[in-house]
Short mmCIF file of C-alpha atoms in Angstrom, two decimals:
data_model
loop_
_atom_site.label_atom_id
_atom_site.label_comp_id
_atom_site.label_asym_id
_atom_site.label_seq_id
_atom_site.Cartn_x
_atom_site.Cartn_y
_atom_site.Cartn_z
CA UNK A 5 9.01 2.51 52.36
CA UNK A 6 10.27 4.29 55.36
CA UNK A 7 7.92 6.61 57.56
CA UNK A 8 8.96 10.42 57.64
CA UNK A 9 7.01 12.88 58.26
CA UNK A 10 8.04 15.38 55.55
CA UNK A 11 10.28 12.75 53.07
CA UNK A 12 9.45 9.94 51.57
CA UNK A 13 12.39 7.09 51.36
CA UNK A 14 12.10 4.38 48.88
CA UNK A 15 14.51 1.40 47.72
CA UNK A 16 13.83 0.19 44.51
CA UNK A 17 16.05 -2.88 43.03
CA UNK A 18 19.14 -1.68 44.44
CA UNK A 19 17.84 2.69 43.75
CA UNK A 20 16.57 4.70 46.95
CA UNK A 21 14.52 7.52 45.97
CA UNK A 22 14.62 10.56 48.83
CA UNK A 23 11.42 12.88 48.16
CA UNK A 24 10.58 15.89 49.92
CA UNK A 25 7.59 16.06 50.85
CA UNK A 26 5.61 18.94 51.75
CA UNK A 27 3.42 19.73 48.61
CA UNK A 28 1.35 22.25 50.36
CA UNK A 29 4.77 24.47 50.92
CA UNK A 30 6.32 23.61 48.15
CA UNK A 31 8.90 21.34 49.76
CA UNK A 32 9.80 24.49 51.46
CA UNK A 33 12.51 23.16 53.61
CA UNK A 34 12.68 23.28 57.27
CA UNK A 35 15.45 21.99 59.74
CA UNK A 36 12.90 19.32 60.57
CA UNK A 37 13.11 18.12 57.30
CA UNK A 38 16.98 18.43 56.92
CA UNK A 39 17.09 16.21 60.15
CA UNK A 40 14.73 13.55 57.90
CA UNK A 41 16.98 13.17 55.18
CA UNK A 42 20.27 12.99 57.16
CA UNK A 43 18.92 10.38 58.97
CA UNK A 44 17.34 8.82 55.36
CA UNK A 45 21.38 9.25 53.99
CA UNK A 46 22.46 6.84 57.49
CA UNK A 47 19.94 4.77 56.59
CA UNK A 48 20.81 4.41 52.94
CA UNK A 49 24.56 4.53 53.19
CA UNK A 50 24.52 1.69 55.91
CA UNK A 51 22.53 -0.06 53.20
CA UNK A 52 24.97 -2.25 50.92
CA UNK A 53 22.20 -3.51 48.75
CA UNK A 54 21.48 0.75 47.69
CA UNK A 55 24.11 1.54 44.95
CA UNK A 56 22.51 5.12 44.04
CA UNK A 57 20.24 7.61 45.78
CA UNK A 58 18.19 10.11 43.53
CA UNK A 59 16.68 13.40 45.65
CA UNK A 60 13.25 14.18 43.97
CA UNK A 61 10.50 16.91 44.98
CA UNK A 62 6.38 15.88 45.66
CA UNK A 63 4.64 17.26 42.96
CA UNK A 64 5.55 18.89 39.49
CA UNK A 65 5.48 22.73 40.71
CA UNK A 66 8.16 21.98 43.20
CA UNK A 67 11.72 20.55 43.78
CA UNK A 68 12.00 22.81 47.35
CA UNK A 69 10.69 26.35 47.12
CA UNK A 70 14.21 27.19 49.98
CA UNK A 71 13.52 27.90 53.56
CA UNK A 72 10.20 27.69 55.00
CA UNK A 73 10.06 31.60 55.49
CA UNK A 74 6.91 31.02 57.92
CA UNK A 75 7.72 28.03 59.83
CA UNK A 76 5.57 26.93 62.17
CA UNK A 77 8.21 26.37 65.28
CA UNK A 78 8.17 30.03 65.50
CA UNK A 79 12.05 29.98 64.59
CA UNK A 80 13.66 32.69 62.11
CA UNK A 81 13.69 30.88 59.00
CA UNK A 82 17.89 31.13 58.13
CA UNK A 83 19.52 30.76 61.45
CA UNK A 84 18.41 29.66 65.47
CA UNK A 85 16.62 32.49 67.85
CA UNK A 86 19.36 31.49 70.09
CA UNK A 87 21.49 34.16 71.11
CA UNK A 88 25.53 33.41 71.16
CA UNK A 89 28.80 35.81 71.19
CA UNK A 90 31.01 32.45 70.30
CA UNK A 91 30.76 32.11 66.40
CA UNK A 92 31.99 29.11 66.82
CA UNK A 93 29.06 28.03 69.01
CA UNK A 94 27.33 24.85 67.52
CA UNK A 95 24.42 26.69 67.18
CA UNK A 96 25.68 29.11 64.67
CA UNK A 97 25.79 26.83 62.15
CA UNK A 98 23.68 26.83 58.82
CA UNK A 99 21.14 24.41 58.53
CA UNK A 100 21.75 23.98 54.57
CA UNK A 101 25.65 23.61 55.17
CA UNK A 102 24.63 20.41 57.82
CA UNK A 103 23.24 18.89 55.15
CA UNK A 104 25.34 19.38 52.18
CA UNK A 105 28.59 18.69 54.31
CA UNK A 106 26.39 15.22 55.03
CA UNK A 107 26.01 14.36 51.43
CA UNK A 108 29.01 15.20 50.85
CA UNK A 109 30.40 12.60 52.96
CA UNK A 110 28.26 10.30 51.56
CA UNK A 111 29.71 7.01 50.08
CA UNK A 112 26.70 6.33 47.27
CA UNK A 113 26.36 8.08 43.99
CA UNK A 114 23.97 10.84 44.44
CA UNK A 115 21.18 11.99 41.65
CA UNK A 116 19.02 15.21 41.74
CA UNK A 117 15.93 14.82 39.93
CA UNK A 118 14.96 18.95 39.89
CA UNK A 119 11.49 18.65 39.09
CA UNK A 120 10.11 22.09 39.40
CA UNK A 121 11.23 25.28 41.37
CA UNK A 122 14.73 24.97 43.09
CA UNK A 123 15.58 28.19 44.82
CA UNK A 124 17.98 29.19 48.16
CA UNK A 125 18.74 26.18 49.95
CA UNK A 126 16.75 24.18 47.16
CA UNK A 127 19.27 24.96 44.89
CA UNK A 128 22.18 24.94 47.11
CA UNK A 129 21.34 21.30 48.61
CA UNK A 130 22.07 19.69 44.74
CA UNK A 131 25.52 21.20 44.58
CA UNK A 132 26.66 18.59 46.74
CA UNK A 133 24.95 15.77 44.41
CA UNK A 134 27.19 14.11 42.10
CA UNK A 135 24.76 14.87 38.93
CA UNK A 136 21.88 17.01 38.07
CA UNK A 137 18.80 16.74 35.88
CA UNK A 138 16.09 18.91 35.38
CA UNK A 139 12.90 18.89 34.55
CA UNK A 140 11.93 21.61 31.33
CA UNK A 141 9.79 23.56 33.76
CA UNK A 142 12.60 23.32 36.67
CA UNK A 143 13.59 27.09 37.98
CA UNK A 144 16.75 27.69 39.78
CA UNK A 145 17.41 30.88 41.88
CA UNK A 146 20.48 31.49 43.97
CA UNK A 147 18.89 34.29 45.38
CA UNK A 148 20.21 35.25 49.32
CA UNK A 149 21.20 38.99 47.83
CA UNK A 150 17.24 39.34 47.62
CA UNK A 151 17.06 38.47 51.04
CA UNK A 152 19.55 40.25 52.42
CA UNK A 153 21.79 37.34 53.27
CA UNK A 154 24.56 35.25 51.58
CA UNK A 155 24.77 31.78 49.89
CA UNK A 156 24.67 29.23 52.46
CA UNK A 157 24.80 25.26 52.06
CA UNK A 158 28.70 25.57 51.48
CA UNK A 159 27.85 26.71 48.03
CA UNK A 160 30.13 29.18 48.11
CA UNK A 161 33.08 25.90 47.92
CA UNK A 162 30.87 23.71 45.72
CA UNK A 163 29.09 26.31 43.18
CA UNK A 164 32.42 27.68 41.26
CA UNK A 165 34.01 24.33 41.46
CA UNK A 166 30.59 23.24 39.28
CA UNK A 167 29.64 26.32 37.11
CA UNK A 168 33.52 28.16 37.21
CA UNK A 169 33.56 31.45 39.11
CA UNK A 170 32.04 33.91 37.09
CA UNK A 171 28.71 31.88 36.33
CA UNK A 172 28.84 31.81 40.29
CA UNK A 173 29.14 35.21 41.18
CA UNK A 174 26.32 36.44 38.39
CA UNK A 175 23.73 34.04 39.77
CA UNK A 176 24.64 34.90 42.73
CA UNK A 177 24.86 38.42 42.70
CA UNK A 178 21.69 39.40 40.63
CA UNK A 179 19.62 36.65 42.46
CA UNK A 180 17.52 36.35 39.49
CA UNK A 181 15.42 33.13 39.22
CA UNK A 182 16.75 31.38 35.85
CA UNK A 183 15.28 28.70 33.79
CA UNK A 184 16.35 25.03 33.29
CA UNK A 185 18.31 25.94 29.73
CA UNK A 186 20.22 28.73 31.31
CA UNK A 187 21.31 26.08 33.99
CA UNK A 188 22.15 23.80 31.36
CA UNK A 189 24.06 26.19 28.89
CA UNK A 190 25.63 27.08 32.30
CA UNK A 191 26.88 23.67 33.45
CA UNK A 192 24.69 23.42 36.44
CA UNK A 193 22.27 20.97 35.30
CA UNK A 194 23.64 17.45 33.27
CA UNK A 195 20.05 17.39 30.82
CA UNK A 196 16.79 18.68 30.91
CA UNK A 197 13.89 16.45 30.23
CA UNK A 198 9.94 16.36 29.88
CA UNK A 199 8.61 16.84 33.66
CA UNK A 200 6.91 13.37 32.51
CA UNK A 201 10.37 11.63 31.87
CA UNK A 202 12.35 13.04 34.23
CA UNK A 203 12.51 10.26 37.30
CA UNK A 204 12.66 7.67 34.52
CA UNK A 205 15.77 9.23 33.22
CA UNK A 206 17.33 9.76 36.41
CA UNK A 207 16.45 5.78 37.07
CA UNK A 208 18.02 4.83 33.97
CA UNK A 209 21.57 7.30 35.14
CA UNK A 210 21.33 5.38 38.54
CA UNK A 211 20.98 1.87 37.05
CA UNK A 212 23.68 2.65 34.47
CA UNK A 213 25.94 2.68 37.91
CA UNK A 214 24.28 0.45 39.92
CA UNK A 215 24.03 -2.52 37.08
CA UNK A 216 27.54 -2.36 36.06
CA UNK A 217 29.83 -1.13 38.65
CA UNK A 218 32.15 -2.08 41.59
CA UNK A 219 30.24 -0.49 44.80
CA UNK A 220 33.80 0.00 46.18
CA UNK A 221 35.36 1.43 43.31
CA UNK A 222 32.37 4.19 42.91
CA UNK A 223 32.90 5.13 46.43
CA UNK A 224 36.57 5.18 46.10
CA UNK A 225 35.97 7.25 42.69
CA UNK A 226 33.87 9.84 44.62
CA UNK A 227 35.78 10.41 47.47
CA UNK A 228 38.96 10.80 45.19
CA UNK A 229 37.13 13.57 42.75
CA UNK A 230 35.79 15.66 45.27
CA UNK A 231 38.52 15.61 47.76
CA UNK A 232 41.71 15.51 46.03
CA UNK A 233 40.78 18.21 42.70
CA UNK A 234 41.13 21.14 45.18
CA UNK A 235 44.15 19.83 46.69
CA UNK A 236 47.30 21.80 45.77
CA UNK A 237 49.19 19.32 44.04
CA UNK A 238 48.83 16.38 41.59
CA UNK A 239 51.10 14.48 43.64
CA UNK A 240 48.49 14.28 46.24
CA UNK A 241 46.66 12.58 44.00
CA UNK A 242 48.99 10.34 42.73
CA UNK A 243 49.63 9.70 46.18
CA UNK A 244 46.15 8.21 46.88
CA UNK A 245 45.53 6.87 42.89
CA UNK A 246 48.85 4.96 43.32
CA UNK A 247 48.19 3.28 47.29
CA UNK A 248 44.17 2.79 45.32
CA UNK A 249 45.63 0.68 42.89
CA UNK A 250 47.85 -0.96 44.87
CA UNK A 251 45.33 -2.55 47.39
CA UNK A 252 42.42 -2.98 44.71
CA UNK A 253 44.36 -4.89 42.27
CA UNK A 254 44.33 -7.44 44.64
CA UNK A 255 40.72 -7.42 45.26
CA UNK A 256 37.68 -9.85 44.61
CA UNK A 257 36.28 -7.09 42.53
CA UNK A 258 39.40 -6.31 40.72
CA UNK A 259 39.53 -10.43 39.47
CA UNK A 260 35.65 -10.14 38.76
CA UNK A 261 35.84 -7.51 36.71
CA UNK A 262 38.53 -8.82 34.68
CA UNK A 263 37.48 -12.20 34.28
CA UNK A 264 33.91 -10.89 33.08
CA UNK A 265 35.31 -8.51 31.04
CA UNK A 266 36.57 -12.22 29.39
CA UNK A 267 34.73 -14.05 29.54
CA UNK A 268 31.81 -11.41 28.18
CA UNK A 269 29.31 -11.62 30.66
CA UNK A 270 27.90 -9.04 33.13
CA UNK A 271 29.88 -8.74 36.09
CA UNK A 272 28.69 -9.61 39.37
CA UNK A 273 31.03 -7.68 41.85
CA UNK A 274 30.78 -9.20 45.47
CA UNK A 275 33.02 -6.30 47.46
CA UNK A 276 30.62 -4.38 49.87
CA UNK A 277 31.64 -0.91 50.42
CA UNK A 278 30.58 -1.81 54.43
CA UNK A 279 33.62 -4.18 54.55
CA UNK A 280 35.78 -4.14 51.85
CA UNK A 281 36.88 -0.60 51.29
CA UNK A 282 40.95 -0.49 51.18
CA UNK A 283 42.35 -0.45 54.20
CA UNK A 284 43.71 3.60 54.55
CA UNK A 285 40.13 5.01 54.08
CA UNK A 286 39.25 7.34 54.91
CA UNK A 287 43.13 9.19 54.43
CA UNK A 288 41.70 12.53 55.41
CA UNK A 289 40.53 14.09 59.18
CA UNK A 290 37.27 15.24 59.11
CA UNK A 291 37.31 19.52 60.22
CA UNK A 292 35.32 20.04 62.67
CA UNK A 293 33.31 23.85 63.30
CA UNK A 294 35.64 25.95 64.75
#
């Protein structure tokens, strides 16, 4: 167990658990706290022995109420008191969107446990998980219309691609707070489950990857869905799947997972996504905030 002040971070036979913690607010979230995870995802990503994260709120009212609206730096609670003409000023940018661009970049297979309310940036900050379960009293509220602002957290890239545009523009539109079966008829949400159940299940998800899969080939996987599915062309894709192929074929996991695949056994994949990722990764240049 790692000390935070307002997360708790927890590996757990090859599982981290992030928790955000600050029951008395509601895991209200605060750039304090967004600084706390990021550093949480270095320390879990540099971490070959974690094959899955799962993000979990204290408590069973709460996954994160959104922004602190009251916090107690004396900041406004969406954006810095710092005034700037230059929108491209560092300082401009959104607190949510630092985080979700940082999971998104993210190597490890990333679970959200919603176990309670999950509104503003508490919604927004599981787009950029990989899958999503909720707990049956979960409530999810994309609700920056109510507040006179817009969806932040780069949902506006990651909620159509997950829900299709038109689920996206009603929840975001009305701002109504929803229930966990209207996220799950709606696609945002993989299962709902029995607040009593729910970290169990989400365990049981992460060992289903962690037990049984190449560390390299899950990272590859991720990088290759959400990266190449907006690009313009399948050839891009085939482009990367074919060069993927190529180099893994050749790889220690590669011959592991044949020969236990023969031999019937469990396999025991010894690649490290630290040092054995192929050789062109990343293919992309990171954009910067311009």
């Amino acid at each position: 167990m790692s000390a935070f002040e307002q997360i708790k971070y927890e590996v757990v036979d090859k599982v981290a658990t992030i928790t955000l913690h600050r029951p008395e607010k509601m895991n209200a979230y605060t750039r304090f706290m967004m600084g706390e995870i990021i550093q949480a995802m270095d320390q879990a990503d540099a971490d070959d022995n974690v094959r899955a994260i799962i993000f979990t709120g204290a408590g069973e009212r709460a996954f994160c109420a959104g922004a602190d609206l009251t916090p107690e730096s004396g900041d406004r609670p969406f954006s810095s008191t710092t005034e700037v003409d230059d929108l491209s000023d560092d300082v401009v940018r959104d607190g949510g969107g630092r985080l979700t661009l940082r999971l998104f970049q993210s190597p490890k297979p990333l679970i959200s446990a919603c176990n309670g309310v999950a509104v503003g940036v508490g919604a927004t900050m599981q787009l950029a998980m990989d899958m999503r379960l909720a707990s049956d009293n979960a409530r999810f509220g994309f609700v920056f219309a109510k507040r006179g602002i817009v969806p932040e957290a780069c949902s506006s890239w990651f909620l159509p691609k997950i829900v299709g545009i038109s689920q996206a523009l009603e929840w975001c539109m009305t701002g109504r707070i929803f229930d966990a079966q209207e996220a799950l008829d709606g696609g945002l949400v993989r299962s709902v489950h029995p607040q009593g159940e729910l970290i169990a299940e989400a365990q049981k998800l992460a060992h289903e990857i962690a037990d049984n899969t190449s560390a390299v080939s899950v990272a590859m996987t991720r990088a290759m869905l959400w990266r190449l599915s907006p690009t313009e062309h399948p050839m891009m894709a085939h482009r990367i799947d074919s060069r993927s192929i190529y180099r893994m074929s050749r790889s220690a996991d590669a011959k592991e997972g044949v020969q236990s695949f023969l031999e019937k056994r469990p396999p025991e994949f010894p690649d490290t996504v630290s040092k054995d990722m192929p050789d062109f990764y990343p293919w992309w240049d990171e954009p910067g905030f311009e």
